[in-house]
Amino acid sequence: SFNSLNHDMTLPEFKFIWYMEYSHRMWGRVVGLAYILPAAYFWRRGCLSRPLKGCVLALCGLVCFQGLLGWYMVKSGLEEKPDSYDIPRVSQYRLAAHLGSALVLYSASLWTGLSLLLPQHKLPETKQLLRLRQYAHGTTALIFLTALSGAFVAGLDAGLVYNSFPKMGERWIPDDLLAFSPVLRNIFENPTTVQFDHRILGIASVTAVTALYLFSRKIPLPRRTRMAVTSLLAVACMQ
């Protein structure tokens, strides 16, 4: 990286980015121990039910997989690429996989924890409630996809291509949106298309969250659920 970029980087500047990476790795290992050690303790004490044992094994496995995926991602940024004079960077595909795995791990941990801490509400299965649940699941998938598209933006430095909003430069749809061939390659490797997709997905996510909130207002819901939906809208607007 030093040969291709940042020739004037000083040792203190290098130490700063090195310690950021080192801290991230150490924090990841602490998270792994925070999962595995208590899990082993409670398992040995017989505190876990059979379904919970399956959950704990899956979460611990996902933690280990996340660490391996992080190593695999960083490795791609250290490989010498023949016939390439581009800025050294990690693979955007591996970066998206690492982020996606982290989101799944975090969501599964939160879901498991809340399931144990908070009793489930017994609500009548009305058509409106089923529709709300379907909308919520669809919105979750859309937000997950938006976050993954953000990993592609980061991996390709696509945020540096256009810095105006809502237009990209002087146009709503940039000229180089489909510059790569075949067309499908643009979605994952063309910085312009990657940024364009992320913008569209972001707007769609905020719209979906707002629609979910408005629809939830028409249904009698427990206070905890209503707080969750309102919080979701607030965080979406802030994001």
JSON list of N, CA and C in Angstrom, two decimals, residues 1-10:
[
{"chain": "A", "resi": 1, "resn": "SER", "atom": "N", "xyz": [0.83, -1.20, 0.00]},
{"chain": "A", "resi": 1, "resn": "SER", "atom": "CA", "xyz": [0.00, 0.00, 0.00]},
{"chain": "A", "resi": 1, "resn": "SER", "atom": "C", "xyz": [0.87, 1.25, 0.00]},
{"chain": "A", "resi": 2, "resn": "PHE", "atom": "N", "xyz": [2.01, 1.19, 0.74]},
{"chain": "A", "resi": 2, "resn": "PHE", "atom": "CA", "xyz": [2.90, 2.35, 0.84]},
{"chain": "A", "resi": 2, "resn": "PHE", "atom": "C", "xyz": [3.52, 2.68, -0.51]},
{"chain": "A", "resi": 3, "resn": "ASN", "atom": "N", "xyz": [3.80, 1.64, -1.31]},
{"chain": "A", "resi": 3, "resn": "ASN", "atom": "CA", "xyz": [4.40, 1.85, -2.63]},
{"chain": "A", "resi": 3, "resn": "ASN", "atom": "C", "xyz": [3.42, 2.48, -3.61]},
{"chain": "A", "resi": 4, "resn": "SER", "atom": "N", "xyz": [2.12, 2.18, -3.45]},
{"chain": "A", "resi": 4, "resn": "SER", "atom": "CA", "xyz": [1.11, 2.66, -4.40]},
{"chain": "A", "resi": 4, "resn": "SER", "atom": "C", "xyz": [0.41, 3.93, -3.94]},
{"chain": "A", "resi": 5, "resn": "LEU", "atom": "N", "xyz": [0.44, 4.19, -2.64]},
{"chain": "A", "resi": 5, "resn": "LEU", "atom": "CA", "xyz": [-0.35, 5.29, -2.08]},
{"chain": "A", "resi": 5, "resn": "LEU", "atom": "C", "xyz": [0.29, 5.76, -0.77]},
{"chain": "A", "resi": 6, "resn": "ASN", "atom": "N", "xyz": [-0.01, 6.99, -0.38]},
{"chain": "A", "resi": 6, "resn": "ASN", "atom": "CA", "xyz": [0.44, 7.51, 0.93]},
{"chain": "A", "resi": 6, "resn": "ASN", "atom": "C", "xyz": [1.96, 7.45, 1.12]},
{"chain": "A", "resi": 7, "resn": "HIS", "atom": "N", "xyz": [2.71, 7.89, 0.09]},
{"chain": "A", "resi": 7, "resn": "HIS", "atom": "CA", "xyz": [4.17, 7.87, 0.19]},
{"chain": "A", "resi": 7, "resn": "HIS", "atom": "C", "xyz": [4.68, 8.77, 1.33]},
{"chain": "A", "resi": 8, "resn": "ASP", "atom": "N", "xyz": [3.88, 9.79, 1.66]},
{"chain": "A", "resi": 8, "resn": "ASP", "atom": "CA", "xyz": [4.32, 10.75, 2.66]},
{"chain": "A", "resi": 8, "resn": "ASP", "atom": "C", "xyz": [3.81, 10.43, 4.07]},
{"chain": "A", "resi": 9, "resn": "MET", "atom": "N", "xyz": [3.25, 9.23, 4.25]},
{"chain": "A", "resi": 9, "resn": "MET", "atom": "CA", "xyz": [2.71, 8.86, 5.57]},
{"chain": "A", "resi": 9, "resn": "MET", "atom": "C", "xyz": [3.85, 8.76, 6.59]},
{"chain": "A", "resi": 10, "resn": "THR", "atom": "N", "xyz": [3.63, 9.40, 7.73]},
{"chain": "A", "resi": 10, "resn": "THR", "atom": "CA", "xyz": [4.63, 9.34, 8.81]},
{"chain": "A", "resi": 10, "resn": "THR", "atom": "C", "xyz": [4.38, 8.12, 9.69]}
]
